[in-house]
Tab-separated table of C-alpha atoms in Angstrom:
chain	number	residue	atom	x	y	z
A	1	MET	CA	35.879	12.049	0.118
A	2	THR	CA	32.710	10.727	1.143
A	3	ASN	CA	29.578	11.589	-1.156
A	4	LEU	CA	26.177	11.610	0.225
A	5	ALA	CA	22.869	12.528	-0.833
A	6	VAL	CA	20.151	13.141	2.316
A	7	ILE	CA	16.602	12.608	0.721
A	8	ILE	CA	13.492	13.752	2.395
A	9	VAL	CA	10.078	13.231	1.458
A	10	SER	CA	7.893	16.204	3.134
A	11	TRP	CA	4.302	16.376	3.230
A	12	ASN	CA	2.908	19.306	5.492
A	13	VAL	CA	5.303	18.935	8.263
A	14	ARG	CA	6.651	22.893	7.329
A	15	ASP	CA	8.142	23.494	10.629
A	16	LEU	CA	9.647	20.136	11.696
A	17	LEU	CA	10.936	19.992	7.954
A	18	ARG	CA	12.911	23.527	9.106
A	19	ARG	CA	14.115	22.064	11.965
A	20	CYS	CA	15.346	18.870	9.867
A	21	VAL	CA	17.291	20.357	7.277
A	22	ALA	CA	19.035	22.406	10.119
A	23	SER	CA	19.876	19.434	12.024
A	24	VAL	CA	21.368	17.736	8.853
A	25	HIS	CA	23.882	20.471	8.322
A	26	ALA	CA	24.731	20.767	11.940
A	27	SER	CA	25.483	16.827	12.119
A	28	LEU	CA	27.464	17.114	9.069
A	29	ALA	CA	29.708	20.541	9.600
A	30	GLY	CA	33.257	19.815	9.638
A	31	SER	CA	32.726	16.082	8.883
A	32	GLY	CA	34.516	16.228	5.500
A	33	ILE	CA	31.607	14.203	3.844
A	34	ALA	CA	30.429	16.179	0.855
A	35	TYR	CA	26.831	16.330	0.612
A	36	THR	CA	23.556	17.251	-0.348
A	37	ILE	CA	19.909	17.590	0.587
A	38	VAL	CA	17.121	16.714	-1.741
A	39	VAL	CA	13.748	17.223	-0.499
A	40	VAL	CA	10.418	15.744	-2.305
A	41	ASP	CA	7.343	18.059	-1.555
A	42	ASN	CA	4.411	15.693	-2.091
A	43	ALA	CA	1.990	18.737	-2.930
A	44	SER	CA	2.218	20.476	0.662
A	45	ALA	CA	-0.312	22.902	1.641
A	46	ASP	CA	1.371	24.525	4.388
A	47	GLY	CA	4.140	26.624	2.367
A	48	THR	CA	6.661	24.296	2.688
A	49	PRO	CA	8.293	24.929	-0.644
A	50	ALA	CA	8.301	28.331	-0.106
A	51	MET	CA	10.163	28.215	3.206
A	52	LEU	CA	12.541	26.153	1.465
A	53	ARG	CA	13.225	28.306	-1.355
A	54	ALA	CA	13.680	31.229	1.530
A	55	GLU	CA	15.567	29.984	3.936
A	56	HIS	CA	17.601	26.919	2.641
A	57	PRO	CA	18.232	27.588	-0.911
A	58	GLU	CA	21.222	24.896	-1.286
A	59	VAL	CA	18.166	22.359	-0.720
A	60	VAL	CA	17.215	20.378	-4.314
A	61	LEU	CA	13.732	20.567	-4.055
A	62	LEU	CA	11.402	18.316	-6.141
A	63	GLU	CA	8.064	19.286	-7.030
A	64	PRO	CA	6.196	16.528	-8.413
A	65	GLY	CA	2.635	18.479	-8.182
A	66	ARG	CA	1.028	15.366	-6.367
A	67	ASN	CA	1.302	12.955	-3.503
A	68	LEU	CA	3.595	10.343	-4.527
A	69	GLY	CA	3.874	8.773	-1.031
A	70	PHE	CA	7.073	7.862	1.100
A	71	ALA	CA	8.170	5.255	-1.428
A	72	GLY	CA	7.271	7.208	-4.801
A	73	GLY	CA	8.962	10.455	-3.359
A	74	ASN	CA	11.878	8.746	-2.549
A	75	ASN	CA	12.491	6.946	-6.003
A	76	LEU	CA	12.090	10.373	-7.709
A	77	ALA	CA	14.743	11.381	-5.532
A	78	LEU	CA	16.803	8.276	-5.862
A	79	ARG	CA	16.603	8.199	-9.456
A	80	ARG	CA	17.766	11.966	-9.798
A	81	VAL	CA	20.686	11.187	-7.527
A	82	LEU	CA	21.964	8.040	-9.176
A	83	SER	CA	21.503	9.505	-12.695
A	84	ALA	CA	23.212	12.636	-11.578
A	85	GLU	CA	26.609	11.449	-9.657
A	86	CYS	CA	25.735	14.065	-7.380
A	87	SER	CA	28.410	15.822	-4.880
A	88	VAL	CA	28.270	18.950	-2.891
A	89	ARG	CA	31.388	20.927	-1.117
A	90	SER	CA	31.349	19.878	2.471
A	91	ASP	CA	30.501	23.642	2.868
A	92	PRO	CA	27.764	24.048	0.612
A	93	SER	CA	26.714	27.248	-0.833
A	94	PRO	CA	23.619	27.817	-2.681
A	95	ASN	CA	25.437	27.905	-5.545
A	96	SER	CA	27.422	24.432	-5.436
A	97	VAL	CA	24.406	22.102	-4.417
A	98	LEU	CA	24.270	19.149	-7.025
A	99	SER	CA	27.033	18.281	-9.341
A	100	THR	CA	25.969	16.758	-12.727
A	101	GLN	CA	27.645	15.721	-15.889
A	102	HIS	CA	25.061	13.260	-17.114
A	103	PRO	CA	24.087	14.534	-20.549
A	104	SER	CA	20.627	13.662	-20.895
A	105	LEU	CA	19.778	15.133	-17.408
A	106	SER	CA	19.339	18.719	-18.108
A	107	ALA	CA	16.989	17.634	-20.969
A	108	GLN	CA	15.271	15.672	-18.519
A	109	HIS	CA	14.702	18.316	-16.290
A	110	SER	CA	13.693	20.906	-18.530
A	111	ALA	CA	11.033	19.154	-19.570
A	112	HIS	CA	9.619	19.154	-16.338
A	113	PRO	CA	8.946	22.969	-15.149
A	114	ALA	CA	8.595	21.928	-11.431
A	115	LEU	CA	12.522	20.522	-11.898
A	116	GLY	CA	13.741	22.899	-14.886
A	117	ALA	CA	14.159	25.658	-12.210
A	118	GLN	CA	16.040	23.452	-9.907
A	119	HIS	CA	18.418	22.060	-12.485
A	120	SER	CA	19.624	25.714	-13.133
A	121	ALA	CA	21.227	25.879	-9.975
A	122	LEU	CA	23.285	22.530	-10.152
A	123	SER	CA	27.000	22.597	-10.465
A	124	THR	CA	28.949	21.212	-12.637
A	125	GLN	CA	31.630	19.407	-10.323
A	126	HIS	CA	31.740	15.806	-11.076
A	127	SER	CA	32.076	12.860	-8.202
A	128	ARG	CA	30.791	9.693	-7.680
A	129	LEU	CA	27.733	9.013	-5.011
A	130	ASP	CA	29.098	7.036	-2.386
A	131	TYR	CA	25.829	6.623	0.198
A	132	VAL	CA	22.187	7.734	0.197
A	133	PHE	CA	20.529	8.708	3.562
A	134	LEU	CA	16.797	8.317	3.738
A	135	LEU	CA	15.554	10.585	6.322
A	136	ASN	CA	11.963	11.478	7.684
A	137	PRO	CA	11.019	15.356	7.641
A	138	ASP	CA	9.796	14.865	11.298
A	139	THR	CA	13.437	13.943	12.618
A	140	GLU	CA	15.906	15.925	14.424
A	141	VAL	CA	19.958	14.416	13.824
A	142	VAL	CA	21.535	14.346	16.956
A	143	SER	CA	25.288	15.427	16.848
A	144	ASP	CA	27.457	13.750	14.589
A	145	ALA	CA	24.825	10.696	13.970
A	146	ILE	CA	24.970	10.980	10.343
A	147	PRO	CA	28.858	11.269	10.022
A	148	GLN	CA	29.176	8.210	12.243
A	149	LEU	CA	26.727	6.215	9.955
A	150	ALA	CA	28.597	7.227	6.760
A	151	ARG	CA	32.203	6.245	8.583
A	152	TYR	CA	30.460	2.656	9.585
A	153	LEU	CA	29.793	2.199	5.952
A	154	ASP	CA	33.221	3.016	4.946
A	155	THR	CA	34.848	0.721	7.263
A	156	HIS	CA	32.623	-2.150	6.549
A	157	PRO	CA	32.079	-3.034	3.158
A	158	ASP	CA	29.588	-6.296	3.206
A	159	VAL	CA	26.812	-3.914	5.402
A	160	ALA	CA	24.329	-2.488	3.173
A	161	VAL	CA	22.199	-0.998	5.046
A	162	VAL	CA	22.835	1.446	8.688
A	163	GLY	CA	20.339	2.971	10.598
A	164	PRO	CA	20.496	4.989	14.147
A	165	ARG	CA	18.799	4.534	17.266
A	166	LEU	CA	15.731	6.368	17.341
A	167	ARG	CA	14.370	8.044	20.536
A	168	TYR	CA	10.890	9.844	20.957
A	169	PRO	CA	11.233	13.368	21.820
A	170	ASP	CA	10.972	12.814	25.650
A	171	GLY	CA	14.318	10.798	24.957
A	172	GLY	CA	12.938	7.700	24.975
A	173	ASP	CA	13.954	4.505	23.028
A	174	GLN	CA	11.830	4.275	20.119
A	175	PRO	CA	12.026	0.563	18.863
A	176	SER	CA	13.183	0.395	15.355
A	177	ARG	CA	14.731	-3.016	14.841
A	178	ARG	CA	12.610	-6.188	13.228
A	179	ARG	CA	13.096	-9.278	12.357
A	180	PHE	CA	11.106	-10.347	9.393
A	181	PRO	CA	7.734	-10.782	10.296
A	182	THR	CA	6.267	-14.756	10.374
A	183	PRO	CA	2.766	-15.226	9.436
A	184	GLY	CA	1.686	-14.914	13.178
A	185	VAL	CA	2.908	-11.528	13.162
A	186	PHE	CA	0.422	-10.244	11.103
A	187	PHE	CA	-2.420	-11.201	13.262
A	188	TRP	CA	-0.856	-9.928	16.528
A	189	GLU	CA	0.892	-6.708	15.419
A	190	SER	CA	-0.889	-3.576	15.178
A	191	THR	CA	-4.264	-5.152	15.243
A	192	PRO	CA	-7.379	-5.234	17.944
A	193	LEU	CA	-5.682	-8.422	19.079
A	194	GLU	CA	-1.985	-6.753	20.232
A	195	TRP	CA	-4.418	-3.941	21.994
A	196	ARG	CA	-5.813	-6.580	24.152
A	197	TRP	CA	-2.043	-8.470	24.578
A	198	PRO	CA	0.299	-5.743	23.741
A	199	GLY	CA	3.023	-8.155	25.485
A	200	ASN	CA	2.277	-11.156	22.933
A	201	PRO	CA	5.266	-13.219	22.056
A	202	TRP	CA	4.993	-12.459	18.512
A	203	ALA	CA	5.150	-8.930	18.300
A	204	ARG	CA	7.867	-9.037	20.993
A	205	ARG	CA	9.961	-11.547	18.861
A	206	TYR	CA	9.250	-9.353	15.965
A	207	ARG	CA	10.542	-6.139	17.695
A	208	LEU	CA	13.454	-7.693	19.236
A	209	ALA	CA	12.410	-7.116	22.450
A	210	ASP	CA	14.952	-9.970	23.376
A	211	ARG	CA	17.976	-8.060	22.736
A	212	PRO	CA	19.203	-4.284	24.337
A	213	GLU	CA	18.679	-1.181	22.546
A	214	ASP	CA	22.023	-0.157	23.474
A	215	VAL	CA	24.328	-2.633	21.861
A	216	GLU	CA	25.176	-2.734	17.778
A	217	GLN	CA	23.466	-5.741	16.356
A	218	ASP	CA	22.846	-7.149	13.073
A	219	VAL	CA	19.341	-7.149	12.238
A	220	ASP	CA	16.676	-8.231	9.522
A	221	TRP	CA	15.578	-4.640	8.586
A	222	LEU	CA	15.532	-1.271	9.892
A	223	VAL	CA	12.379	1.066	10.274
A	224	GLY	CA	12.719	3.754	7.316
A	225	ALA	CA	12.826	6.957	9.261
A	226	ALA	CA	16.458	7.122	8.819
A	227	LEU	CA	18.344	4.592	6.678
A	228	MET	CA	21.875	4.985	5.087
A	229	VAL	CA	22.171	2.675	2.234
A	230	ARG	CA	25.091	2.339	0.005
A	231	ARG	CA	24.691	3.189	-3.129
A	232	GLU	CA	26.015	-0.333	-5.082
A	233	ASP	CA	23.044	-2.275	-2.808
A	234	VAL	CA	20.475	0.504	-4.363
A	235	GLU	CA	21.470	-0.573	-7.895
A	236	ARG	CA	21.547	-4.119	-7.408
A	237	ALA	CA	18.567	-4.320	-5.771
A	238	GLY	CA	16.366	-1.760	-7.446
A	239	LEU	CA	14.441	1.189	-6.186
A	240	LEU	CA	11.465	0.884	-3.367
A	241	ASP	CA	8.288	-0.673	-4.430
A	242	ASP	CA	6.007	2.299	-5.237
A	243	GLY	CA	3.088	-0.377	-5.386
A	244	PHE	CA	3.146	0.416	-1.204
A	245	ALA	CA	0.978	3.440	-0.697
A	246	LEU	CA	2.492	3.849	3.064
A	247	TYR	CA	4.566	1.397	5.371
A	248	SER	CA	5.693	-1.954	4.504
A	249	GLU	CA	7.925	-0.650	1.495
A	250	GLU	CA	11.288	-0.532	3.880
A	251	LEU	CA	10.587	-3.514	4.906
A	252	GLU	CA	10.527	-5.284	1.543
A	253	TRP	CA	13.103	-3.383	-0.042
A	254	GLN	CA	15.315	-4.085	2.612
A	255	ARG	CA	14.411	-7.485	2.141
A	256	ARG	CA	15.762	-7.082	-1.610
A	257	ILE	CA	18.832	-5.536	-0.244
A	258	LYS	CA	19.837	-7.959	1.797
A	259	ARG	CA	20.281	-10.908	-0.866
A	260	PRO	CA	22.360	-12.483	-1.410
A	261	ARG	CA	22.710	-13.355	2.843
A	262	SER	CA	25.851	-11.883	2.913
A	263	ARG	CA	24.843	-8.403	2.801
A	264	ARG	CA	24.370	-6.963	6.080
A	265	VAL	CA	21.372	-4.752	7.629
A	266	VAL	CA	23.285	-3.009	11.083
A	267	TYR	CA	21.940	-1.020	13.972
A	268	LEU	CA	24.133	1.434	14.993
A	269	PRO	CA	22.972	2.743	18.847
A	270	ASP	CA	25.628	5.350	18.868
A	271	ALA	CA	24.210	7.210	16.103
A	272	VAL	CA	20.845	8.929	17.696
A	273	VAL	CA	18.012	10.443	15.641
A	274	VAL	CA	15.085	12.140	17.238
A	275	HIS	CA	11.643	11.030	15.304
A	276	TYR	CA	8.462	12.683	16.042
A	277	GLU	CA	6.708	10.109	14.753
A	278	GLY	CA	3.815	9.778	12.509
A	279	LYS	CA	3.013	13.631	12.109
A	280	SER	CA	2.650	13.549	8.251
A	281	GLY	CA	0.323	10.467	8.968
A	282	ASP	CA	-1.428	11.851	12.074
A	283	GLN	CA	-3.450	14.474	9.682
A	284	VAL	CA	-5.505	11.614	8.307
A	285	PRO	CA	-5.711	9.231	11.045
A	286	ALA	CA	-8.063	6.872	9.288
A	287	ARG	CA	-6.547	6.494	6.193
A	288	ARG	CA	-2.831	6.218	7.868
A	289	LEU	CA	-4.301	3.034	9.395
A	290	ALA	CA	-5.832	2.071	6.429
A	291	ALA	CA	-2.654	2.361	4.274
A	292	PHE	CA	-0.834	0.389	7.039
A	293	HIS	CA	-3.088	-2.676	6.714
A	294	ARG	CA	-3.354	-2.385	2.857
A	295	SER	CA	0.270	-2.289	2.598
A	296	ARG	CA	0.896	-5.183	5.227
A	297	LEU	CA	-1.565	-7.522	2.925
A	298	ARG	CA	0.490	-6.368	-0.122
A	299	TYR	CA	3.603	-7.591	1.741
A	300	VAL	CA	1.923	-10.831	3.144
A	301	ARG	CA	0.717	-11.339	-0.620
A	302	LEU	CA	4.166	-11.304	-2.203
A	303	ILE	CA	6.036	-12.969	0.177
A	304	HIS	CA	3.527	-15.556	1.827
A	305	GLY	CA	1.102	-16.029	-1.313
A	306	ARG	CA	-2.799	-14.903	-1.671
A	307	ARG	CA	-4.081	-17.680	0.422
A	308	LEU	CA	-2.181	-16.293	3.573
A	309	ALA	CA	-3.066	-12.619	2.443
A	310	GLU	CA	-6.966	-13.330	2.175
A	311	ALA	CA	-6.738	-14.743	5.428
A	312	VAL	CA	-5.543	-11.753	7.344
A	313	ARG	CA	-7.523	-9.462	5.137
A	314	LEU	CA	-10.657	-11.291	6.406
A	315	PHE	CA	-9.215	-11.601	9.777
A	316	LEU	CA	-8.878	-7.930	9.791
A	317	ARG	CA	-12.339	-7.037	8.533
A	318	LEU	CA	-14.305	-9.390	11.480
A	319	ALA	CA	-11.910	-7.787	14.354
A	320	TYR	CA	-12.565	-4.317	13.071
A	321	ALA	CA	-16.028	-5.006	12.324
A	322	ALA	CA	-16.123	-6.202	16.011
A	323	GLU	CA	-14.527	-2.885	17.369
A	324	LEU	CA	-16.886	-0.817	15.552
A	325	ALA	CA	-19.923	-2.941	17.236
A	326	VAL	CA	-18.414	-2.115	20.422
A	327	GLU	CA	-17.934	1.736	20.055
A	328	ALA	CA	-20.978	2.343	18.298
A	329	GLY	CA	-22.573	0.275	21.299
A	330	LYS	CA	-20.806	2.972	23.717
A	331	TRP	CA	-21.907	5.635	21.744
A	332	ALA	CA	-25.356	4.908	21.753
A	333	VAL	CA	-25.255	4.637	25.628
A	334	GLY	CA	-23.729	7.966	25.865
A	335	HIS	CA	-20.237	7.091	26.901
A	336	ARG	CA	-17.938	10.092	25.653
A	337	ARG	CA	-19.607	10.607	22.380
A	338	PRO	CA	-17.060	12.448	20.559
A	339	LEU	CA	-14.567	9.818	20.998
A	340	ARG	CA	-16.833	7.151	20.203
A	341	ALA	CA	-18.092	8.717	16.569
A	342	ALA	CA	-14.549	9.478	15.716
A	343	ARG	CA	-13.559	5.624	16.195
A	344	VAL	CA	-16.619	4.588	14.591
A	345	GLY	CA	-15.736	7.068	11.598
A	346	THR	CA	-12.374	5.440	11.477
A	347	TYR	CA	-13.513	1.882	11.567
A	348	ARG	CA	-15.558	2.363	8.652
A	349	VAL	CA	-13.065	3.862	6.587
A	350	LEU	CA	-11.071	1.086	7.685
A	351	LEU	CA	-13.676	-1.732	6.430
A	352	ARG	CA	-14.247	0.434	3.117
A	353	GLU	CA	-10.488	0.153	2.461
A	354	LEU	CA	-10.310	-3.582	3.731
A	355	ALA	CA	-13.103	-4.845	1.348
A	356	ALA	CA	-11.129	-5.319	-1.662
A	357	PRO	CA	-9.098	-8.656	-1.902
A	358	ALA	CA	-5.338	-7.891	-1.164
A	359	LEU	CA	-3.420	-5.561	-3.779
A	360	GLU	CA	-1.144	-7.046	-6.553
């Protein structure tokens, strides 16, 4: 029997998380897959932990007491499930959630009050974990998408990562396939230059716009909203790099996972997940934009070196300083002042965040 751990890192999206968990159960119902759902709550202030305890007691809830970010939250759960040999019944009940025969795990969780209570609900059944499924809380799994992904890994041992087709709530395709970025991408993707020229060839090639969305295909990497990864590949490549505040961590992780080159990352369009994109980040838009660029700069430095990272940082500072000047000028002449003031505030935050050299 296939054993799966579904890991969801959540921050202040209680209602979306409720729907996400329900969709996971519905997708896996009758599949014969043994699974557990692990939610890491990054210090939400919206009642998320209380909702889970009341409505989904079968979920393993981890509460670190602070916001660990996407990578840090996933790493907390990954350490837990990889050390615990986790399993659930295919029709999980609140008292048969996660199995463990790891002798040191009980002491580890008892030492942390937030984890000790959760550990008391663990079962003693033992089975080896096969796959982990990293899933954003602002998603809904459509039909049997999760079993489709698991069956694909079952039958393709050379595949390390498989991901579904992402769709917006209105049914439109949400691009999730990527090539590894070339240096030109860092100047043209999600920057003011792309706002001026959205169809530029660097960003289009990076997002695989030259390939159809509805065809199964090998890719360099996939957006991290929904990723199923083989356990052995996680153990070989290591955890996500939690030096990334937000964004680019799944890019760098899949780059490591693909080594050696015989390991594949596959996009499977028959499996569909709806993604309400950016609902956590939308709560702090200026910080979200800053986190994107700081993480991108970290990736550039790690992969391409400090010189290119500094060139990208200086370009971004000049580009956003120009945008700030334009928005301030429009505010000064009275054009849609609330909008202009908000944008000026966003660019000021961003310029402060980009003042320091690229992160180590």
